Coordinates of C-alpha atoms and ligand atoms in Angstrom, one line a residue:
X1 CA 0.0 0.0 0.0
X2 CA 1.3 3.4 -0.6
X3 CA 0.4 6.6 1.0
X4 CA -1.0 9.5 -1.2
X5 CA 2.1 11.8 -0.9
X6 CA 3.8 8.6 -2.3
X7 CA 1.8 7.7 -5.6
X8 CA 0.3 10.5 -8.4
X9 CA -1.3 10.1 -11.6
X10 CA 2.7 9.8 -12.4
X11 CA 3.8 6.8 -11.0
X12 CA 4.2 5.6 -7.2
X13 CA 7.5 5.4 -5.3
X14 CA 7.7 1.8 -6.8
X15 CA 7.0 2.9 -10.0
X16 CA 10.0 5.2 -9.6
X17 CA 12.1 2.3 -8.8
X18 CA 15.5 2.3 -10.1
X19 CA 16.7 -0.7 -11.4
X20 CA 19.6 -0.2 -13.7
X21 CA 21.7 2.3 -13.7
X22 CA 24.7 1.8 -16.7
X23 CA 27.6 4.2 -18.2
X24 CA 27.8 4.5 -21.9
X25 CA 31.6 6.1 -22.6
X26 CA 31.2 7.2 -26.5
X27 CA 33.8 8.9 -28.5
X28 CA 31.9 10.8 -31.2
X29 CA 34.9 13.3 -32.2
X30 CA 35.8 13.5 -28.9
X31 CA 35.0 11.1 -25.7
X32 CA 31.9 12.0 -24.0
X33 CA 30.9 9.4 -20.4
X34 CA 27.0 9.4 -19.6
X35 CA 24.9 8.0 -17.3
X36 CA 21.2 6.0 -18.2
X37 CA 19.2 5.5 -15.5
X38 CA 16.1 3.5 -15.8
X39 CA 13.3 3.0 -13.3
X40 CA 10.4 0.5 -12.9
X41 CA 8.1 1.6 -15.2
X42 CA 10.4 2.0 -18.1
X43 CA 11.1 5.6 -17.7
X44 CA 14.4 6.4 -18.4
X45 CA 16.7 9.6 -17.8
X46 CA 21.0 11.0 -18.7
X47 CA 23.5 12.7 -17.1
X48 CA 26.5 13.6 -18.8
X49 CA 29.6 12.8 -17.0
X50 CA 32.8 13.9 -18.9
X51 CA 35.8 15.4 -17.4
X52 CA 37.8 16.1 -20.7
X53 CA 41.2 13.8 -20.2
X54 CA 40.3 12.1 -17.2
X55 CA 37.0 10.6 -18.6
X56 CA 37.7 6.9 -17.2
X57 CA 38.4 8.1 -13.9
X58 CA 34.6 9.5 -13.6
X59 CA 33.1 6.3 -15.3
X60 CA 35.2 4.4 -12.8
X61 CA 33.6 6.3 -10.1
X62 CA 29.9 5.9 -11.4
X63 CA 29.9 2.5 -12.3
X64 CA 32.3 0.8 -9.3
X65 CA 30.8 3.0 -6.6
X66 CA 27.9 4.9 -7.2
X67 CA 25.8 2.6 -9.3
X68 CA 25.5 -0.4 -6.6
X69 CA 24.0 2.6 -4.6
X70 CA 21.4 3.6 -6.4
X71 CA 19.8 0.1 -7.7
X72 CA 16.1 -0.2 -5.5
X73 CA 15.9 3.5 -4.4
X74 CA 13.4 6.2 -5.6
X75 CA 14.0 7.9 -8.6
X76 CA 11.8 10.7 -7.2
X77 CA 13.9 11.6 -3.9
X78 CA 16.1 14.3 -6.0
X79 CA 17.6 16.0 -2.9
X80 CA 18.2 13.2 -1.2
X81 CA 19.9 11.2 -3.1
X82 CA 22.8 13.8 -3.8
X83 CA 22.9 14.4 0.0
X84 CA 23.7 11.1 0.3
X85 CA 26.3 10.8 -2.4
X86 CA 27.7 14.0 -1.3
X87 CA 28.4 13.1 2.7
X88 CA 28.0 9.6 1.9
X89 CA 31.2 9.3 0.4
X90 CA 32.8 10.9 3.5
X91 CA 35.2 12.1 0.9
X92 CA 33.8 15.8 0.0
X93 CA 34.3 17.8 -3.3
X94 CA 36.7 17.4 -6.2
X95 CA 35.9 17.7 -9.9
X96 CA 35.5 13.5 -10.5
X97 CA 33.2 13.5 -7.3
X98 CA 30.8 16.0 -8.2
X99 CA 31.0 15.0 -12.0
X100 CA 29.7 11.7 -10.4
X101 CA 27.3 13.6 -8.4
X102 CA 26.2 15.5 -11.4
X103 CA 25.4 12.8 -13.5
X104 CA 23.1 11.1 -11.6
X105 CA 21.4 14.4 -10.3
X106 CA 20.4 15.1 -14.1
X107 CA 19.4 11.8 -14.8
X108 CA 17.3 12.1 -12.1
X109 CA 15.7 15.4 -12.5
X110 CA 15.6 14.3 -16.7
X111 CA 13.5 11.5 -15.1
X112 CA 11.3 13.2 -13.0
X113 CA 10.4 15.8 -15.9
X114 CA 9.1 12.4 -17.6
X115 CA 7.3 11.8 -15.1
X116 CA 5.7 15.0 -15.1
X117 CA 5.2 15.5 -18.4
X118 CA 6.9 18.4 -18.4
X119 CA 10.0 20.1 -19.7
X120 CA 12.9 21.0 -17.6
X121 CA 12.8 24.5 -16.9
X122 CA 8.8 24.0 -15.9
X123 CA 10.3 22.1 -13.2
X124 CA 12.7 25.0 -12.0
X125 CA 9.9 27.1 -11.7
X126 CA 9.1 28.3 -15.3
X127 CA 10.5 30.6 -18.3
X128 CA 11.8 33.9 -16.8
X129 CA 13.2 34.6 -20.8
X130 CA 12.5 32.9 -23.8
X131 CA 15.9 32.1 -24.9
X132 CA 19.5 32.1 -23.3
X133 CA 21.9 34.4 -25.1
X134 CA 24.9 32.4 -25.8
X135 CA 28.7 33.6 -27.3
X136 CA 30.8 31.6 -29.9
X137 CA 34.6 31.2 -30.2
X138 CA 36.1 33.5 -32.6
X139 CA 40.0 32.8 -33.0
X140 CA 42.3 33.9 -35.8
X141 CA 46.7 33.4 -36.2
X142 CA 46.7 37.0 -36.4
X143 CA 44.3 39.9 -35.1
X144 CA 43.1 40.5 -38.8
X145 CA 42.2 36.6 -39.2
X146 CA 40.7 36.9 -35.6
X147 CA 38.7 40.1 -36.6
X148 CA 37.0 38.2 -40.0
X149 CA 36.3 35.2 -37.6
X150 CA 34.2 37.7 -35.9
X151 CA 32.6 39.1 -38.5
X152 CA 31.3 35.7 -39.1
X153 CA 29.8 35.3 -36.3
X154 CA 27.9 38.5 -36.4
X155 CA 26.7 37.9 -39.9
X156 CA 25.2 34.6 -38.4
X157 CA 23.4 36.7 -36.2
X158 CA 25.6 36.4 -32.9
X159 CA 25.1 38.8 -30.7
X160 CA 28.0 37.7 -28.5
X161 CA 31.7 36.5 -29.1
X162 CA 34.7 35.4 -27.5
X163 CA 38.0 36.5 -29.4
X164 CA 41.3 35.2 -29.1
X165 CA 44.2 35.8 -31.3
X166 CA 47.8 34.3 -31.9
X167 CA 50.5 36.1 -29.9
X168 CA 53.5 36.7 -32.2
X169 CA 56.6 34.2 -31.2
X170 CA 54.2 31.7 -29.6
X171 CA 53.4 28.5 -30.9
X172 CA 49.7 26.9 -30.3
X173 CA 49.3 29.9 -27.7
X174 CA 45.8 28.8 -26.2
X175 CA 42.2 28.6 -28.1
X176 CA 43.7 28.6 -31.6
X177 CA 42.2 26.0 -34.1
X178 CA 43.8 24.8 -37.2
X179 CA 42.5 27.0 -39.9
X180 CA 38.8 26.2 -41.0
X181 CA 38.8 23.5 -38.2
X182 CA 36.4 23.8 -34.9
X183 CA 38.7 24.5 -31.8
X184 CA 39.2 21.0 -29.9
X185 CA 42.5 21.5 -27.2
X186 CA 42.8 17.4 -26.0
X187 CA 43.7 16.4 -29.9
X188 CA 46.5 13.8 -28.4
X189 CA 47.0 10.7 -26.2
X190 CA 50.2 12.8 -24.5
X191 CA 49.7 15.8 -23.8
X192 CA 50.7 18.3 -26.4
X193 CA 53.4 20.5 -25.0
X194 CA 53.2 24.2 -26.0
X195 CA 54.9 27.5 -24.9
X196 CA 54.1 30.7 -23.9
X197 CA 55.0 34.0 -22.4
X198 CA 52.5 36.6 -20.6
X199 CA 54.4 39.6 -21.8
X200 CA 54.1 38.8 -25.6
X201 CA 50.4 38.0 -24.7
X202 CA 49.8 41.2 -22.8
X203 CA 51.3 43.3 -25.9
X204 CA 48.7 41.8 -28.8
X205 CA 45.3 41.6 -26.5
X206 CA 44.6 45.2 -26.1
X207 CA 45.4 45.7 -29.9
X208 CA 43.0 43.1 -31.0
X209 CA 40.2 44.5 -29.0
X210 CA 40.9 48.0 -30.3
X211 CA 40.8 46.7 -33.9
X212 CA 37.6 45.0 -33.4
X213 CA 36.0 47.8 -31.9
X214 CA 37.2 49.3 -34.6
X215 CA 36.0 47.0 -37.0
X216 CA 33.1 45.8 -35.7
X217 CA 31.6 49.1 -33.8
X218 CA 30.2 48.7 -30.5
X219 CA 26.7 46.4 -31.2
X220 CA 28.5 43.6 -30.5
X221 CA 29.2 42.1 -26.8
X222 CA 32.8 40.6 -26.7
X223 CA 34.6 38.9 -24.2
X224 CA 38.2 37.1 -23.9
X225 CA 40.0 33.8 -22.1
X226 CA 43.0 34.5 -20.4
X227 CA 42.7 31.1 -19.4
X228 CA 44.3 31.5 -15.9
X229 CA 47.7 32.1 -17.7
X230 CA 48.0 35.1 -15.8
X231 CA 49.7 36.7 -11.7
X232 CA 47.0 39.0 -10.4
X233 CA 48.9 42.3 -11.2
X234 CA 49.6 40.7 -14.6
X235 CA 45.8 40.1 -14.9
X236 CA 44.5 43.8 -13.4
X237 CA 46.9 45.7 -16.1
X238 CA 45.2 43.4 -19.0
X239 CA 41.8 44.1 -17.5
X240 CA 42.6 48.2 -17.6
X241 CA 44.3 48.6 -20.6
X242 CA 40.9 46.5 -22.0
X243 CA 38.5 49.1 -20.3
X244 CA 38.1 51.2 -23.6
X245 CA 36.8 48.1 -25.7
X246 CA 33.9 47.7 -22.9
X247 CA 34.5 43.7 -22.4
X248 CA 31.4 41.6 -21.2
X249 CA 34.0 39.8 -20.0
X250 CA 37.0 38.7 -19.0
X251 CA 37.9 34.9 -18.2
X252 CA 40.0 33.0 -16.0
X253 CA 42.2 36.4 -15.5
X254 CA 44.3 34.2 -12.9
X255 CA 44.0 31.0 -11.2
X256 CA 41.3 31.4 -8.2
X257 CA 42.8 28.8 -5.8
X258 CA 43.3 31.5 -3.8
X259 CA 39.7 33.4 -4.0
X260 CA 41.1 36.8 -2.2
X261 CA 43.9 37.0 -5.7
X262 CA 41.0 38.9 -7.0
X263 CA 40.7 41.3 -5.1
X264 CA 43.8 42.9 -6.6
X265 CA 42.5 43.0 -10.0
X266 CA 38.8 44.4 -8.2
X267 CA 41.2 47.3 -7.2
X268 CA 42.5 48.6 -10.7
X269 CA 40.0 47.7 -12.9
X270 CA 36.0 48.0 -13.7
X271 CA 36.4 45.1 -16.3
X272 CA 33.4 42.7 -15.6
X273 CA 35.8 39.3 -14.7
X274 CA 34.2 35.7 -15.2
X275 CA 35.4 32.6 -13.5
X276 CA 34.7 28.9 -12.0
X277 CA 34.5 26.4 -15.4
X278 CA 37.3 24.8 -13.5
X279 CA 35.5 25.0 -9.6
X280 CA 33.0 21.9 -8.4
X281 CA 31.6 23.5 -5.3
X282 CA 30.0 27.0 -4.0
X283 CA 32.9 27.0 -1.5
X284 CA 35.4 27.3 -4.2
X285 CA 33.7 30.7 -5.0
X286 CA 32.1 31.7 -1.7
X287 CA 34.8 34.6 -1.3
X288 CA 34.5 35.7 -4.7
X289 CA 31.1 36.1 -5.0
X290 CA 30.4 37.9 -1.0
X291 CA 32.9 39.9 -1.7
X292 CA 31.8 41.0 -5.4
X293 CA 35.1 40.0 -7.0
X294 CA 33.5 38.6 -9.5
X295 CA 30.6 39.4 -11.9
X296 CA 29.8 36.3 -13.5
X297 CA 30.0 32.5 -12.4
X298 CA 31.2 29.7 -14.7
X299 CA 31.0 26.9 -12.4
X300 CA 27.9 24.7 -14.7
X301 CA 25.9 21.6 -14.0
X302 CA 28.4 18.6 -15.1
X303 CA 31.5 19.8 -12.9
X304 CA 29.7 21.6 -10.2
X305 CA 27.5 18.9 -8.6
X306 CA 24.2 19.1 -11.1
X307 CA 21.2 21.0 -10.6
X308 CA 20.6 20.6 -7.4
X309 CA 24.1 22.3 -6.4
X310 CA 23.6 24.7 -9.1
X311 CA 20.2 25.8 -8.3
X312 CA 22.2 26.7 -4.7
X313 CA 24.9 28.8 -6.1
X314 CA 22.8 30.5 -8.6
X315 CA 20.5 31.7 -5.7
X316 CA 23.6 32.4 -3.7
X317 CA 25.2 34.2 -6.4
X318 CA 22.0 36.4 -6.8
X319 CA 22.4 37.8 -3.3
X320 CA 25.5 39.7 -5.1
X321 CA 24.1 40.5 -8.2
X322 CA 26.6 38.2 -10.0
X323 CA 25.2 36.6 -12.6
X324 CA 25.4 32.8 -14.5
X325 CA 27.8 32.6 -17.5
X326 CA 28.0 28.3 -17.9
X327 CA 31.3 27.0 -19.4
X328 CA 30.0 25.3 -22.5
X329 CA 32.9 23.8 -24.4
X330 CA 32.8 20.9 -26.5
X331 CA 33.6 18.6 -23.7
X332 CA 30.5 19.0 -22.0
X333 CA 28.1 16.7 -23.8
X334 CA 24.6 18.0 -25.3
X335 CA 23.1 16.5 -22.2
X336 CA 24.5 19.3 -20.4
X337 CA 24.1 21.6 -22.7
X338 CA 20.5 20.7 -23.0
X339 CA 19.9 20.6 -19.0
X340 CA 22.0 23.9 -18.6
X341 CA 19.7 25.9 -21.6
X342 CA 16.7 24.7 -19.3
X343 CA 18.4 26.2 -15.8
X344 CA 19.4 29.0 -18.8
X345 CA 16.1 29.6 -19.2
X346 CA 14.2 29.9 -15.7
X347 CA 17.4 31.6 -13.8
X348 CA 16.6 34.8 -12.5
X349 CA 19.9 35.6 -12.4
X350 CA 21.3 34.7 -16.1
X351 CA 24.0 36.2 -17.8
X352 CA 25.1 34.1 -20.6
X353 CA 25.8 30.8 -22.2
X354 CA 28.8 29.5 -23.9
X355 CA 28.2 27.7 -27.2
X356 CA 30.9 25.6 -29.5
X357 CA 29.3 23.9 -31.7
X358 CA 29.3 19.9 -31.7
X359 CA 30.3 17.5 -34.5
X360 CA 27.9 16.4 -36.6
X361 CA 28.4 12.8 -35.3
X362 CA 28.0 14.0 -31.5
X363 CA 25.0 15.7 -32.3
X364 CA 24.1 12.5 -33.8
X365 CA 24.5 10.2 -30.8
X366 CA 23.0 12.8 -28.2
X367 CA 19.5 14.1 -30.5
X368 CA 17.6 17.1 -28.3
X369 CA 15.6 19.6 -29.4
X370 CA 17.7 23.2 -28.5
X371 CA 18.0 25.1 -31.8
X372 CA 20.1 28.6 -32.4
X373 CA 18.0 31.4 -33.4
X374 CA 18.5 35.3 -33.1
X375 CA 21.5 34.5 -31.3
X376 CA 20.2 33.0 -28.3
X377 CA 19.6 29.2 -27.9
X378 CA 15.9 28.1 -27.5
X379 CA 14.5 24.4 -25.7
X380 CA 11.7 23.0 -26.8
X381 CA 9.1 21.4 -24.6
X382 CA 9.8 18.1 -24.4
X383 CA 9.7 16.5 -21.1
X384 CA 13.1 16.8 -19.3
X385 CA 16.2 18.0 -20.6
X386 CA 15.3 17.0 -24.1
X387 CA 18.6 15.1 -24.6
X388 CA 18.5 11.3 -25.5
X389 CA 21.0 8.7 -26.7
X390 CA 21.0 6.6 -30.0
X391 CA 23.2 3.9 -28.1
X392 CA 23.9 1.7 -31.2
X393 CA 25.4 4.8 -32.8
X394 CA 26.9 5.6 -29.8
X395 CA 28.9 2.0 -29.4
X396 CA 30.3 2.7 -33.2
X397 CA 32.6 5.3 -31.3
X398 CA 34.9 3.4 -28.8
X399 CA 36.8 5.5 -26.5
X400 CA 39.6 7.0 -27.6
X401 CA 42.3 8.9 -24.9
X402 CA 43.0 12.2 -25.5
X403 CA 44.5 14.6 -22.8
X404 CA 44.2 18.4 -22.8
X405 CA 47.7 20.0 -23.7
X406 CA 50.2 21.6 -21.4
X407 CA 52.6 24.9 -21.2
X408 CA 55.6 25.8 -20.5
X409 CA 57.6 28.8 -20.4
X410 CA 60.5 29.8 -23.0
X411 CA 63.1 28.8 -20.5
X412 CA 61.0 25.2 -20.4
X413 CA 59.4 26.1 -17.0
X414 CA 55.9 24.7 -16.3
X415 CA 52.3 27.3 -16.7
X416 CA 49.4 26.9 -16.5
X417 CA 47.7 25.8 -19.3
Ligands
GCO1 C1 36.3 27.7 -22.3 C2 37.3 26.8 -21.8 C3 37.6 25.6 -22.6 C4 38.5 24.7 -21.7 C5 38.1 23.2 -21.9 C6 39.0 22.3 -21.1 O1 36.2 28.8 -21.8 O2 35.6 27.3 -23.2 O3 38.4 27.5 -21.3 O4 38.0 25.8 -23.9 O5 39.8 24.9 -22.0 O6 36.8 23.1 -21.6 O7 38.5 21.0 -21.2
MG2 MG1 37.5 29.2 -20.3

């Protein structure tokens, strides 16, 4: 017998039984983990799971120690099921963790949207916009190449872009594609070893955002990756001398181990500053965002603990008036770029999505049903996330390892990549 709080028109709590739970590692262009989980009554739900170049460690996780937990408990008890993965492993945190975490948070809340009837974002508490406003990669050799790459964009009707440009004397200096080819940094089994040096770097970025300015007028938002290659006083003279080009933003200025770092480039510059794609928690940003060092948070749903944890921060963020801006590379699957264009779409709070585009054959193994349109990306209603798996295409793609590249210095010193 079950109680009424227990069974809807929807299903009861043993209808919402879990009784498989399996991990599907797919290497469409690039390796992609995910997480099925099926209940009872045939209702099914993903999670994506990829940690680009430490993929196996995550399915590892999943599949030796967080599958044999879930098997026989309710799909429906959302909140309790990451508390219990989250202080149940005694072991707090880390970026494999709450990847873990993550995937099985989505699943379920992809699940219980079935099991509505309803589309994600319902869920959340309903459409506060109709589309998210997202910002493609535009990168070029040279500032001129960077600048047409641009000009692409807008023509496609982007309203937003990133911009990075080669710096002269550097080899593969970071977010540069091989001409006419999409931008994809873990292309080896090794990791590719690359160079670089901050004062070359500091002398072309202000020159590439003056030319496209210059070029492109003012319509357009831009924003730049410094990709934590910076020391804070490096990173505050980069964010002034960029003041005149009006940045929406500017990434990973320096590393944010240490949150209070940003308080130096706070102090010399009114450059909005985004952060977190690397961060799995709200503690790793707590100082940032009480203390307004930040305008935007990175941190999204497949590295930061799922919904559930992201529906925290987001709130938490609010209090400060900082505002969402999820990492959205190519390594995060169109699961999660299906369940983020969902939180995308009900968060107060929303600044912007990223959005590289995935291979044809990805977009082939994960179908959904967001589309690109007036530059902002749009989900449909479909129940859930609106992100499924063609497994049989999916098994045509066995994993392949890849790590991201590395840097060094011209005296052969280890960066940060
Ligand atoms: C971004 C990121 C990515 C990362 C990649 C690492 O802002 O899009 O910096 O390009 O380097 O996601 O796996
Ligand atoms: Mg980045």
């Amino acid at each position: 017998m079950h109680t009424a709080s227990e069974t809807s028109a929807h299903g009861s709590a043993r209808d919402r039984e879990i009784v498989a739970a399996r991990v599907i590692v797919t290497s469409p262009g690039r390796n992609f983990v995910t997480l099925k989980i099926e209940t009872r009554s045939g209702i099914s739900g993903l999670g994506d799971a990829t940690l680009n170049g430490r993929e196996l460690a995550v399915a590892s996780y999943l599949q030796d120690h967080v599958v044999p937990n879930l098997i026989g408990r309710d799909a429906g008890r959302i909140e309790d099921l990451w508390q219990f993965l989250y202080r149940g492993a005694y072991w707090r945190r880390g970026p494999v963790t709450m990847s873990a975490i993550a995937a099985v948070d989505v699943a379920l809340w992809d699940i219980l949207g079935k099991l509505a009837g309803l589309p994600l974002c319902q869920l959340l508490g309903g459409r506060s916009r109709e589309g998210a406003l997202v910002y493609a990669h535009a990168n070029g050799r040279d500032i001129e190449e960077a600048s047409d790459e641009v000009g692409k964009f807008v023509e496609q009707g982007f309203l937003a872009v990133r911009a990075q440009c080669g710096v002269p004397g550097i080899k593969k200096p970071y977010g540069l594609s091989a001409k006419g080819k999409p931008y994809e940094p873990a292309e080896s089994e090794l990791p590719l070893e690359t160079t670089w040096s901050t004062p070359r770097y500091l002398d072309v970025v202000p020159r590439l955002f003056e030319r496209l300015r210059a070029d492109h007028g003012d319509g357009v938002e831009l924003l730049h990756d410094a990709h934590h290659r910076l020391t804070p006083i490096e990173a505050a003279r980069l964010a002034r001398s960029l003041e005149p080009y009006r940045l929406f933003w500017l990434e990973d200025a320096t590393p944010a181990e240490n949150q209070a770092s940003f308080e130096l480039i706070r102090r010399h510059s009114v450059t909005p500053l985004a952060v977190g794609e690397v961060f799995n928690s709200i503690w790793d940003c707590k100082h940032l965002i009480e203390q307004q060092l930040i305008d935007y948070i990175r941190t999204t749903i497949v590295h930061g603990g799922g919904i559930t944890a992201m529906r925290r921060l987001a709130d938490f963020a609010a209090l400060y008036q900082v505002r969402t801006g999820f990492h959205g590379a190519t390594d995060l699957s169109p699961v999660t770029m299906g369940a983020a264009l969902h939180f995308d779409a009900w968060v107060p709070n929303f600044g912007i999505q990223e959005y590289m585009f995935h291979s044809d054959e990805a977009n082939a193994v994960f179908p959904h049903d967001y589309a690109f349109r007036d530059g902002r990306l749009h989900v449909g209603d479909t129940p859930g996330h609106g992100v499924t798996i063609d497994e049989k295409l999916a098994a045509k793609y066995p994993y392949a390892p890849k790590q991201l590249p590395v840097a060094r210095l011209e005296d052969g010193a280890m960066w940060n990549w």
